Short mmCIF file of C-alpha atoms in Angstrom, two decimals:
data_model
loop_
_atom_site.label_atom_id
_atom_site.label_comp_id
_atom_site.label_asym_id
_atom_site.label_seq_id
_atom_site.Cartn_x
_atom_site.Cartn_y
_atom_site.Cartn_z
CA UNK A 31 -0.06 -11.53 -12.53
CA UNK A 32 -3.26 -9.55 -11.97
CA UNK A 33 -3.95 -7.58 -9.33
CA UNK A 34 -2.86 -3.70 -7.66
CA UNK A 35 0.57 -3.11 -6.73
CA UNK A 36 1.34 0.18 -4.64
CA UNK A 37 4.54 1.71 -5.57
CA UNK A 38 6.54 4.17 -3.75
CA UNK A 39 7.31 6.54 -6.39
CA UNK A 40 11.02 8.11 -5.85
CA UNK A 41 12.12 11.42 -6.38
CA UNK A 42 13.28 11.85 -9.94
CA UNK A 43 11.53 9.78 -11.82
CA UNK A 44 8.43 10.16 -14.04
CA UNK A 45 5.45 8.17 -13.55
CA UNK A 46 6.14 6.51 -16.88
CA UNK A 47 9.76 5.58 -16.34
CA UNK A 48 7.96 3.83 -13.06
CA UNK A 49 5.67 1.76 -15.06
CA UNK A 50 8.75 1.08 -17.65
CA UNK A 51 10.56 -0.41 -14.99
CA UNK A 52 8.20 -2.56 -13.34
CA UNK A 53 7.19 -3.87 -16.74
CA UNK A 54 11.07 -4.94 -17.34
CA UNK A 55 11.10 -6.40 -13.73
CA UNK A 56 8.20 -8.39 -13.91
CA UNK A 57 8.22 -9.11 -18.02
CA UNK A 58 4.43 -8.50 -18.00
CA UNK A 59 3.27 -6.11 -20.78
CA UNK A 60 -0.47 -5.16 -19.32
CA UNK A 61 0.56 -2.35 -16.52
CA UNK A 62 -1.07 0.86 -15.98
CA UNK A 63 -0.76 3.73 -13.38
CA UNK A 64 -3.76 5.53 -12.21
CA UNK A 65 -2.82 9.28 -11.47
CA UNK A 66 0.31 10.95 -12.86
CA UNK A 67 2.88 12.13 -10.18
CA UNK A 68 5.89 14.93 -11.30
CA UNK A 69 9.47 13.70 -11.65
CA UNK A 70 10.20 15.92 -8.73
CA UNK A 71 7.49 14.28 -6.23
CA UNK A 72 7.38 11.10 -4.71
CA UNK A 73 4.80 8.85 -2.75
CA UNK A 74 1.91 6.60 -3.50
CA UNK A 75 1.39 5.69 -7.18
CA UNK A 76 -0.85 2.66 -7.71
CA UNK A 77 0.24 0.45 -10.56
CA UNK A 78 -2.40 -1.86 -12.31
CA UNK A 79 -1.17 -5.35 -13.74
CA UNK A 80 -2.76 -7.55 -16.08
CA UNK A 81 -6.55 -8.01 -15.64
CA UNK A 82 -6.60 -5.06 -13.21
CA UNK A 83 -5.61 -2.56 -16.07
CA UNK A 84 -9.75 -2.65 -16.56
CA UNK A 85 -9.98 -0.65 -13.28
CA UNK A 86 -7.50 1.95 -13.86
CA UNK A 87 -10.09 4.41 -15.14
CA UNK A 88 -12.15 4.14 -12.27
CA UNK A 89 -9.24 4.58 -9.87
CA UNK A 90 -8.09 7.61 -11.55
CA UNK A 91 -11.29 9.13 -10.39
CA UNK A 92 -10.46 8.63 -6.53
CA UNK A 93 -9.45 11.62 -4.35
CA UNK A 94 -5.77 11.98 -3.20
CA UNK A 95 -3.96 13.33 -0.25
CA UNK A 96 -0.81 15.05 -0.28
CA UNK A 97 1.90 16.79 2.21
CA UNK A 98 3.39 19.69 0.48
CA UNK A 99 6.07 22.19 1.15
CA UNK A 100 5.02 25.76 -0.15
CA UNK A 101 7.99 28.50 -0.12
CA UNK A 102 7.14 31.93 -0.40
CA UNK A 103 9.61 34.44 -1.79
CA UNK A 104 9.79 33.22 -5.33
CA UNK A 105 7.55 32.36 -8.29
CA UNK A 106 8.96 29.61 -10.94
CA UNK A 107 8.10 28.94 -14.24
CA UNK A 108 6.97 25.45 -13.46
CA UNK A 109 5.26 26.49 -10.09
CA UNK A 110 8.00 24.27 -8.39
CA UNK A 111 11.68 24.18 -7.40
CA UNK A 112 12.71 23.08 -10.63
CA UNK A 113 11.64 26.19 -12.74
CA UNK A 114 13.50 29.44 -13.59
CA UNK A 115 12.84 32.21 -11.22
CA UNK A 116 10.37 34.79 -12.80
CA UNK A 117 8.98 37.03 -9.71
CA UNK A 118 10.71 37.73 -6.40
CA UNK A 119 9.96 39.81 -3.08
CA UNK A 120 11.52 39.30 0.35
CA UNK A 121 9.74 38.18 3.11
CA UNK A 122 10.29 40.95 4.96
CA UNK A 123 8.29 40.64 8.10
CA UNK A 124 7.21 37.78 10.54
CA UNK A 125 4.28 35.55 9.13
CA UNK A 126 1.64 34.85 11.85
CA UNK A 127 0.32 31.31 11.81
CA UNK A 128 -3.23 32.84 12.00
CA UNK A 129 -2.15 34.56 8.64
CA UNK A 130 -1.37 31.22 6.69
CA UNK A 131 -4.57 29.31 8.19
CA UNK A 132 -6.58 31.82 6.99
CA UNK A 133 -5.43 31.98 3.68
CA UNK A 134 -5.86 28.11 3.68
CA UNK A 135 -9.33 28.34 4.53
CA UNK A 136 -10.30 30.63 1.65
CA UNK A 137 -8.84 28.27 -0.44
CA UNK A 138 -10.61 25.20 0.68
CA UNK A 139 -13.67 23.94 -0.76
CA UNK A 140 -14.71 24.18 -4.39
CA UNK A 141 -12.04 26.14 -6.28
CA UNK A 142 -11.34 26.91 -9.82
CA UNK A 143 -7.61 26.19 -11.33
CA UNK A 144 -5.91 27.14 -14.53
CA UNK A 145 -3.51 24.04 -15.23
CA UNK A 146 0.07 25.16 -15.35
CA UNK A 147 1.80 25.53 -18.69
CA UNK A 148 4.47 22.83 -17.87
CA UNK A 149 1.51 20.16 -17.72
CA UNK A 150 0.36 16.83 -19.41
CA UNK A 151 -2.72 18.49 -20.06
CA UNK A 152 -3.22 18.37 -24.12
CA UNK A 153 -4.85 21.52 -26.16
CA UNK A 154 -5.18 21.12 -29.81
CA UNK A 155 -3.69 17.49 -29.60
CA UNK A 156 -0.38 19.02 -28.17
CA UNK A 157 0.68 19.10 -24.30
CA UNK A 158 1.23 21.97 -22.90
CA UNK A 159 5.01 21.38 -21.60
CA UNK A 160 5.66 21.09 -25.28
CA UNK A 161 4.19 24.54 -25.99
CA UNK A 162 6.16 25.73 -22.91
CA UNK A 163 9.25 24.24 -24.10
CA UNK A 164 9.12 26.07 -27.23
CA UNK A 165 8.12 29.36 -25.15
CA UNK A 166 4.80 29.55 -26.32
CA UNK A 167 1.52 30.73 -24.14
CA UNK A 168 -1.61 29.38 -24.81
CA UNK A 169 -5.14 30.09 -23.43
CA UNK A 170 -5.98 27.14 -20.66
CA UNK A 171 -9.74 26.31 -19.66
CA UNK A 172 -10.25 26.53 -15.90
CA UNK A 173 -11.35 23.37 -14.02
CA UNK A 174 -13.14 23.01 -10.78
CA UNK A 175 -11.68 21.01 -8.53
CA UNK A 176 -12.26 20.26 -4.80
CA UNK A 177 -10.29 20.80 -1.59
CA UNK A 178 -11.63 18.54 0.90
CA UNK A 179 -9.15 19.33 3.56
CA UNK A 180 -6.13 21.81 3.84
CA UNK A 181 -4.52 22.16 6.84
CA UNK A 182 -1.06 23.53 8.05
CA UNK A 183 1.25 20.62 9.48
CA UNK A 184 3.78 22.82 10.93
CA UNK A 185 3.72 23.74 14.61
CA UNK A 186 6.59 26.03 15.34
CA UNK A 187 7.04 29.73 14.63
CA UNK A 188 7.58 30.60 11.05
CA UNK A 189 11.11 32.61 11.44
CA UNK A 190 11.75 35.94 9.66
CA UNK A 191 13.79 35.73 6.32
CA UNK A 192 13.91 36.41 2.70
CA UNK A 193 11.65 32.99 2.37
CA UNK A 194 9.38 31.39 4.30
CA UNK A 195 8.35 27.49 3.92
CA UNK A 196 5.76 25.69 5.80
CA UNK A 197 4.00 22.40 5.02
CA UNK A 198 0.55 21.12 4.20
CA UNK A 199 -1.62 18.37 4.19
CA UNK A 200 -4.18 18.35 1.19
CA UNK A 201 -6.76 15.91 0.62
CA UNK A 202 -8.28 16.78 -2.64
CA UNK A 203 -10.22 15.64 -6.06
CA UNK A 204 -8.36 14.26 -9.12
CA UNK A 205 -6.86 16.85 -11.39
CA UNK A 206 -5.80 19.14 -8.47
CA UNK A 207 -2.53 20.65 -9.40
CA UNK A 208 -0.72 20.95 -5.83
CA UNK A 209 1.99 23.37 -7.58
CA UNK A 210 -0.76 26.02 -8.82
CA UNK A 211 -2.61 25.81 -5.38
CA UNK A 212 0.81 26.85 -3.95
CA UNK A 213 0.93 29.65 -6.11
CA UNK A 214 -2.75 30.73 -5.15
CA UNK A 215 -1.86 30.49 -1.40
CA UNK A 216 0.82 32.62 -1.81
CA UNK A 217 -0.80 35.12 -3.66
CA UNK A 218 -3.32 35.09 -0.96
CA UNK A 219 -0.61 36.05 1.58
CA UNK A 220 1.10 38.72 -0.82
CA UNK A 221 3.88 37.04 -2.05
CA UNK A 222 5.07 34.95 -4.90
CA UNK A 223 5.40 31.22 -4.13
CA UNK A 224 6.41 27.61 -5.66
CA UNK A 225 6.00 24.14 -4.18
CA UNK A 226 9.69 23.35 -2.81
CA UNK A 227 8.67 19.24 -2.30
CA UNK A 228 5.43 17.11 -2.77
CA UNK A 229 4.90 13.62 -1.00
CA UNK A 230 1.39 11.87 -2.03
CA UNK A 231 0.31 9.89 1.11
CA UNK A 232 -2.85 8.54 -0.15
CA UNK A 233 -4.61 7.58 -3.59
CA UNK A 234 -8.07 6.12 -3.30
CA UNK A 235 -7.93 3.06 -0.96
CA UNK A 236 -3.86 2.61 -0.96
CA UNK A 237 -1.34 4.66 1.95
CA UNK A 238 2.44 4.74 2.37
CA UNK A 239 1.90 1.85 4.36
CA UNK A 240 0.66 -0.43 1.77
CA UNK A 241 3.79 0.56 -0.93
CA UNK A 242 6.86 -0.89 -1.93
CA UNK A 243 9.86 0.56 -3.17
CA UNK A 244 11.55 -0.55 -6.84
CA UNK A 245 14.29 -2.20 -5.17
CA UNK A 246 11.88 -4.25 -2.96
CA UNK A 247 9.80 -5.18 -5.63
CA UNK A 248 12.93 -6.39 -7.66
CA UNK A 249 13.81 -8.81 -4.85
CA UNK A 250 10.62 -9.95 -4.57
CA UNK A 251 10.18 -10.85 -8.19
CA UNK A 252 13.77 -12.63 -7.93
CA UNK A 253 12.32 -14.75 -5.16
CA UNK A 254 8.91 -15.52 -7.25
CA UNK A 255 7.11 -13.81 -4.06
CA UNK A 256 5.53 -10.71 -5.88
CA UNK A 257 2.22 -12.10 -6.78
CA UNK A 258 1.35 -13.06 -3.72
CA UNK A 259 1.95 -9.18 -2.62
CA UNK A 260 -0.82 -7.55 -5.08
CA UNK A 261 -4.09 -6.55 -3.88
CA UNK A 262 -7.13 -7.84 -5.10
CA UNK A 263 -8.88 -5.85 -7.85
CA UNK A 264 -12.23 -5.83 -5.67
CA UNK A 265 -10.09 -3.77 -3.22
CA UNK A 266 -9.09 -1.09 -5.49
CA UNK A 267 -12.71 -0.49 -6.45
CA UNK A 268 -14.63 -1.02 -3.11
CA UNK A 269 -15.68 2.75 -2.91
CA UNK A 270 -17.79 1.81 -5.83
CA UNK A 271 -21.70 1.21 -4.83
CA UNK A 272 -22.29 -2.49 -4.84
CA UNK A 273 -25.18 -4.60 -5.85
CA UNK A 274 -26.23 -7.96 -5.17
CA UNK A 275 -28.42 -10.04 -7.83
CA UNK A 276 -29.67 -13.51 -8.07
CA UNK A 277 -28.56 -16.34 -10.39
CA UNK A 278 -30.99 -15.54 -13.31
CA UNK A 279 -29.78 -11.61 -13.13
CA UNK A 280 -26.50 -12.66 -12.90
CA UNK A 281 -26.71 -14.79 -16.24
CA UNK A 282 -28.17 -11.73 -18.02
CA UNK A 283 -25.30 -9.26 -16.76
#
Protein backbone atom coordinates (compact mmCIF):
# COMPACT_ATOMS: atom_id res chain seq x y z
CA UNK A 1 0.00 0.00 0.00
CA UNK A 2 1.31 3.41 -1.04
CA UNK A 3 -0.34 6.61 0.15
CA UNK A 4 -1.21 8.90 3.04
CA UNK A 5 -3.30 7.69 5.99
CA UNK A 6 -4.43 10.58 8.23
CA UNK A 7 -4.70 9.10 11.72
CA UNK A 8 -6.62 10.58 14.65
CA UNK A 9 -3.94 10.12 17.30
CA UNK A 10 -5.55 9.29 20.65
CA UNK A 11 -4.61 10.74 24.01
CA UNK A 12 -2.08 8.63 25.94
CA UNK A 13 -0.10 7.18 23.02
CA UNK A 14 3.17 8.44 21.58
CA UNK A 15 3.37 9.12 17.85
CA UNK A 16 5.83 6.20 17.61
CA UNK A 17 3.31 3.92 19.38
CA UNK A 18 0.77 4.82 16.70
CA UNK A 19 3.18 4.00 13.88
CA UNK A 20 3.97 0.63 15.51
CA UNK A 21 0.27 -0.15 15.91
CA UNK A 22 -0.50 0.59 12.25
CA UNK A 23 2.56 -1.43 11.19
CA UNK A 24 1.18 -4.46 13.01
CA UNK A 25 -2.34 -3.95 11.67
CA UNK A 26 -1.25 -3.55 8.05
CA UNK A 27 1.83 -5.81 8.21
CA UNK A 28 3.63 -3.08 6.35
CA UNK A 29 7.13 -2.12 7.41
CA UNK A 30 7.56 1.20 5.61
CA UNK A 31 5.48 3.69 7.60
CA UNK A 32 6.48 7.13 8.82
CA UNK A 33 4.71 10.05 10.50
CA UNK A 34 4.97 13.73 9.62
CA UNK A 35 5.28 15.61 12.91
CA UNK A 36 5.42 14.32 16.48
CA UNK A 37 2.50 14.86 18.84
CA UNK A 38 3.12 14.57 22.59
CA UNK A 39 1.52 11.56 24.35
CA UNK A 40 -0.97 13.87 26.09
CA UNK A 41 -2.06 15.50 22.83
CA UNK A 42 -4.50 14.20 20.25
CA UNK A 43 -5.60 14.93 16.71
CA UNK A 44 -4.29 14.88 13.15
CA UNK A 45 -1.20 12.71 12.57
CA UNK A 46 -0.71 11.92 8.86
CA UNK A 47 1.04 8.58 8.29
CA UNK A 48 2.93 7.81 5.08
CA UNK A 49 2.77 4.23 3.85
CA UNK A 50 5.06 2.53 1.35
CA UNK A 51 6.40 4.81 -1.39
CA UNK A 52 4.74 7.77 0.36
CA UNK A 53 7.53 7.69 2.98
CA UNK A 54 9.59 9.56 0.37
CA UNK A 55 7.51 12.71 0.98
CA UNK A 56 7.70 12.66 4.81
CA UNK A 57 10.49 15.25 4.70
CA UNK A 58 8.31 17.66 2.71
CA UNK A 59 5.14 17.09 4.73
CA UNK A 60 7.08 17.68 7.95
CA UNK A 61 7.67 21.24 6.76
CA UNK A 62 3.92 21.95 6.58
CA UNK A 63 2.17 24.46 8.85
CA UNK A 64 0.07 23.04 11.68
CA UNK A 65 -3.14 24.17 13.39
CA UNK A 66 -4.12 23.49 17.01
CA UNK A 67 -6.76 24.16 19.62
CA UNK A 68 -5.06 24.48 22.98
CA UNK A 69 -6.21 25.10 26.53
CA UNK A 70 -3.97 27.37 28.61
CA UNK A 71 -4.27 27.34 32.40
CA UNK A 72 -2.95 30.23 34.50
CA UNK A 73 -1.88 29.84 38.13
CA UNK A 74 0.60 26.95 37.91
CA UNK A 75 3.78 26.22 35.97
CA UNK A 76 5.12 22.67 35.59
CA UNK A 77 8.41 20.97 34.71
CA UNK A 78 7.00 19.70 31.40
CA UNK A 79 4.99 22.86 30.59
CA UNK A 80 1.82 20.72 30.42
CA UNK A 81 -0.55 19.13 32.95
CA UNK A 82 1.59 16.02 33.40
CA UNK A 83 4.64 17.65 35.01
CA UNK A 84 5.48 18.48 38.62
CA UNK A 85 4.37 21.93 39.78
CA UNK A 86 7.35 24.30 40.02
CA UNK A 87 5.56 27.63 40.49
CA UNK A 88 2.16 28.78 41.75
CA UNK A 89 0.40 32.11 41.90
CA UNK A 90 -3.35 32.26 42.50
CA UNK A 91 -5.39 34.29 40.01
CA UNK A 92 -7.02 36.59 42.56
CA UNK A 93 -8.67 39.08 40.22
CA UNK A 94 -11.00 38.73 37.25
CA UNK A 95 -9.16 38.69 33.92
CA UNK A 96 -10.59 40.85 31.18
CA UNK A 97 -10.92 39.29 27.73
CA UNK A 98 -9.17 42.32 26.27
CA UNK A 99 -6.11 41.57 28.42
CA UNK A 100 -5.84 38.07 27.02
CA UNK A 101 -6.40 39.19 23.43
CA UNK A 102 -3.69 41.83 23.83
CA UNK A 103 -1.26 39.19 25.18
CA UNK A 104 -2.06 36.90 22.24
CA UNK A 105 -1.37 39.68 19.77
CA UNK A 106 2.10 40.18 21.26
CA UNK A 107 2.90 36.54 20.55
CA UNK A 108 1.63 36.56 16.97
CA UNK A 109 4.11 36.77 14.11
CA UNK A 110 7.78 35.81 14.15
CA UNK A 111 8.80 34.78 17.69
CA UNK A 112 11.74 33.11 19.42
CA UNK A 113 11.30 29.95 21.45
CA UNK A 114 13.59 27.87 23.64
CA UNK A 115 12.67 24.16 23.32
CA UNK A 116 11.42 22.71 26.63
CA UNK A 117 13.67 20.28 28.51
CA UNK A 118 11.03 17.59 28.12
CA UNK A 119 11.24 17.42 24.32
CA UNK A 120 12.83 15.21 21.67
CA UNK A 121 15.32 17.86 20.49
CA UNK A 122 18.87 16.46 20.39
CA UNK A 123 21.80 18.22 22.06
CA UNK A 124 25.21 16.54 21.63
CA UNK A 125 23.54 13.38 20.34
CA UNK A 126 21.20 13.04 23.32
CA UNK A 127 17.51 13.98 23.53
CA UNK A 128 16.56 16.75 25.94
CA UNK A 129 14.04 14.60 27.82
CA UNK A 130 16.87 12.15 28.63
CA UNK A 131 18.84 14.99 30.26
CA UNK A 132 15.67 16.11 32.08
CA UNK A 133 15.04 12.66 33.53
CA UNK A 134 18.60 12.67 34.88
CA UNK A 135 18.01 16.07 36.47
CA UNK A 136 20.48 17.79 34.14
CA UNK A 137 19.58 21.21 32.75
CA UNK A 138 21.42 21.98 29.50
CA UNK A 139 21.66 25.15 27.46
CA UNK A 140 19.23 25.09 24.53
CA UNK A 141 19.58 27.21 21.41
CA UNK A 142 16.72 29.57 20.59
CA UNK A 143 14.71 28.87 17.44
CA UNK A 144 12.70 31.20 15.27
CA UNK A 145 9.11 30.11 14.59
CA UNK A 146 6.12 31.85 13.09
CA UNK A 147 2.68 32.15 14.67
CA UNK A 148 0.35 32.92 11.75
CA UNK A 149 -2.80 33.10 13.88
CA UNK A 150 -3.43 33.13 17.64
CA UNK A 151 -7.09 33.61 18.51
CA UNK A 152 -9.09 33.38 21.73
CA UNK A 153 -11.87 30.82 21.26
CA UNK A 154 -13.81 31.19 24.51
CA UNK A 155 -16.65 33.66 24.18
CA UNK A 156 -17.96 33.60 27.76
CA UNK A 157 -16.72 35.51 30.80
CA UNK A 158 -13.64 34.24 32.61
CA UNK A 159 -14.58 33.51 36.21
CA UNK A 160 -12.47 34.55 39.18
CA UNK A 161 -10.75 31.55 40.78
CA UNK A 162 -7.28 30.33 41.77
CA UNK A 163 -6.74 29.01 38.25
CA UNK A 164 -8.15 30.41 35.02
CA UNK A 165 -8.30 28.36 31.81
CA UNK A 166 -9.05 29.57 28.30
CA UNK A 167 -8.84 28.05 24.82
CA UNK A 168 -6.97 29.41 21.82
CA UNK A 169 -6.59 28.51 18.15
CA UNK A 170 -2.98 28.46 16.94
CA UNK A 171 -1.88 28.28 13.30
CA UNK A 172 1.89 28.07 13.18
CA UNK A 173 5.04 26.94 11.40
CA UNK A 174 6.70 23.59 11.99
CA UNK A 175 8.76 23.20 15.16
CA UNK A 176 6.49 25.43 17.28
CA UNK A 177 6.04 24.25 20.87
CA UNK A 178 2.51 25.09 21.96
CA UNK A 179 3.47 24.22 25.56
CA UNK A 180 6.15 26.90 25.50
CA UNK A 181 3.75 29.34 23.88
CA UNK A 182 1.31 28.75 26.76
CA UNK A 183 4.04 29.56 29.30
CA UNK A 184 5.03 32.71 27.40
CA UNK A 185 1.42 33.93 27.22
CA UNK A 186 1.07 33.32 30.96
CA UNK A 187 4.19 35.40 31.65
CA UNK A 188 2.76 38.16 29.46
CA UNK A 189 -0.34 38.13 31.71
CA UNK A 190 1.78 38.02 34.89
CA UNK A 191 1.09 34.41 35.93
CA UNK A 192 2.79 31.01 35.82
CA UNK A 193 1.01 28.88 33.23
CA UNK A 194 0.93 25.53 31.49
CA UNK A 195 -0.82 23.89 28.56
CA UNK A 196 -3.67 21.79 29.98
CA UNK A 197 -5.00 20.27 26.71
CA UNK A 198 -4.00 20.12 23.05
CA UNK A 199 -5.84 19.07 19.89
CA UNK A 200 -4.15 19.25 16.48
CA UNK A 201 -6.89 20.16 14.04
CA UNK A 202 -4.82 20.38 10.87
CA UNK A 203 -1.46 19.28 9.49
CA UNK A 204 -0.64 20.58 6.04
CA UNK A 205 -3.45 19.56 3.68
CA UNK A 206 -5.08 17.18 6.18
CA UNK A 207 -7.72 18.04 8.79
CA UNK A 208 -9.78 16.25 11.44
CA UNK A 209 -12.46 15.46 8.84
CA UNK A 210 -9.92 13.34 6.91
CA UNK A 211 -8.81 11.23 9.90
CA UNK A 212 -9.48 7.64 10.87
CA UNK A 213 -9.20 6.21 14.39
CA UNK A 214 -7.13 3.12 15.16
CA UNK A 215 -10.33 1.10 15.66
CA UNK A 216 -11.65 2.20 12.25
CA UNK A 217 -8.33 1.32 10.62
CA UNK A 218 -8.40 -2.13 12.21
CA UNK A 219 -11.89 -2.78 10.82
CA UNK A 220 -10.89 -1.55 7.35
CA UNK A 221 -7.86 -3.88 7.38
CA UNK A 222 -10.11 -6.82 8.30
CA UNK A 223 -12.44 -5.99 5.38
CA UNK A 224 -9.48 -5.26 3.07
CA UNK A 225 -10.78 -1.74 2.45
CA UNK A 226 -7.89 0.33 3.80
CA UNK A 227 -6.01 0.64 0.52
CA UNK A 228 -9.01 2.42 -1.02
CA UNK A 229 -9.04 5.01 1.80
CA UNK A 230 -5.44 6.19 1.33
CA UNK A 231 -4.85 9.66 -0.07
CA UNK A 232 -2.56 9.84 -3.13
CA UNK A 233 1.00 11.05 -2.65
CA UNK A 234 0.31 14.02 -4.98
CA UNK A 235 -2.26 15.43 -2.55
CA UNK A 236 0.26 15.45 0.28
CA UNK A 237 2.64 17.72 -1.64
CA UNK A 238 0.09 19.73 -3.62
CA UNK A 239 1.30 22.96 -1.96
CA UNK A 240 4.74 22.63 -3.58
CA UNK A 241 5.47 24.52 -6.83
CA UNK A 242 4.71 22.59 -10.02
CA UNK A 243 6.29 22.62 -13.47
CA UNK A 244 4.95 21.05 -16.63
CA UNK A 245 7.63 19.74 -19.02
CA UNK A 246 7.67 18.21 -22.48
CA UNK A 247 8.74 14.62 -23.23
CA UNK A 248 12.39 15.41 -23.94
CA UNK A 249 12.80 17.27 -20.61
CA UNK A 250 10.91 14.49 -18.85
CA UNK A 251 13.42 11.95 -20.18
CA UNK A 252 16.31 14.05 -18.88
CA UNK A 253 14.65 14.39 -15.48
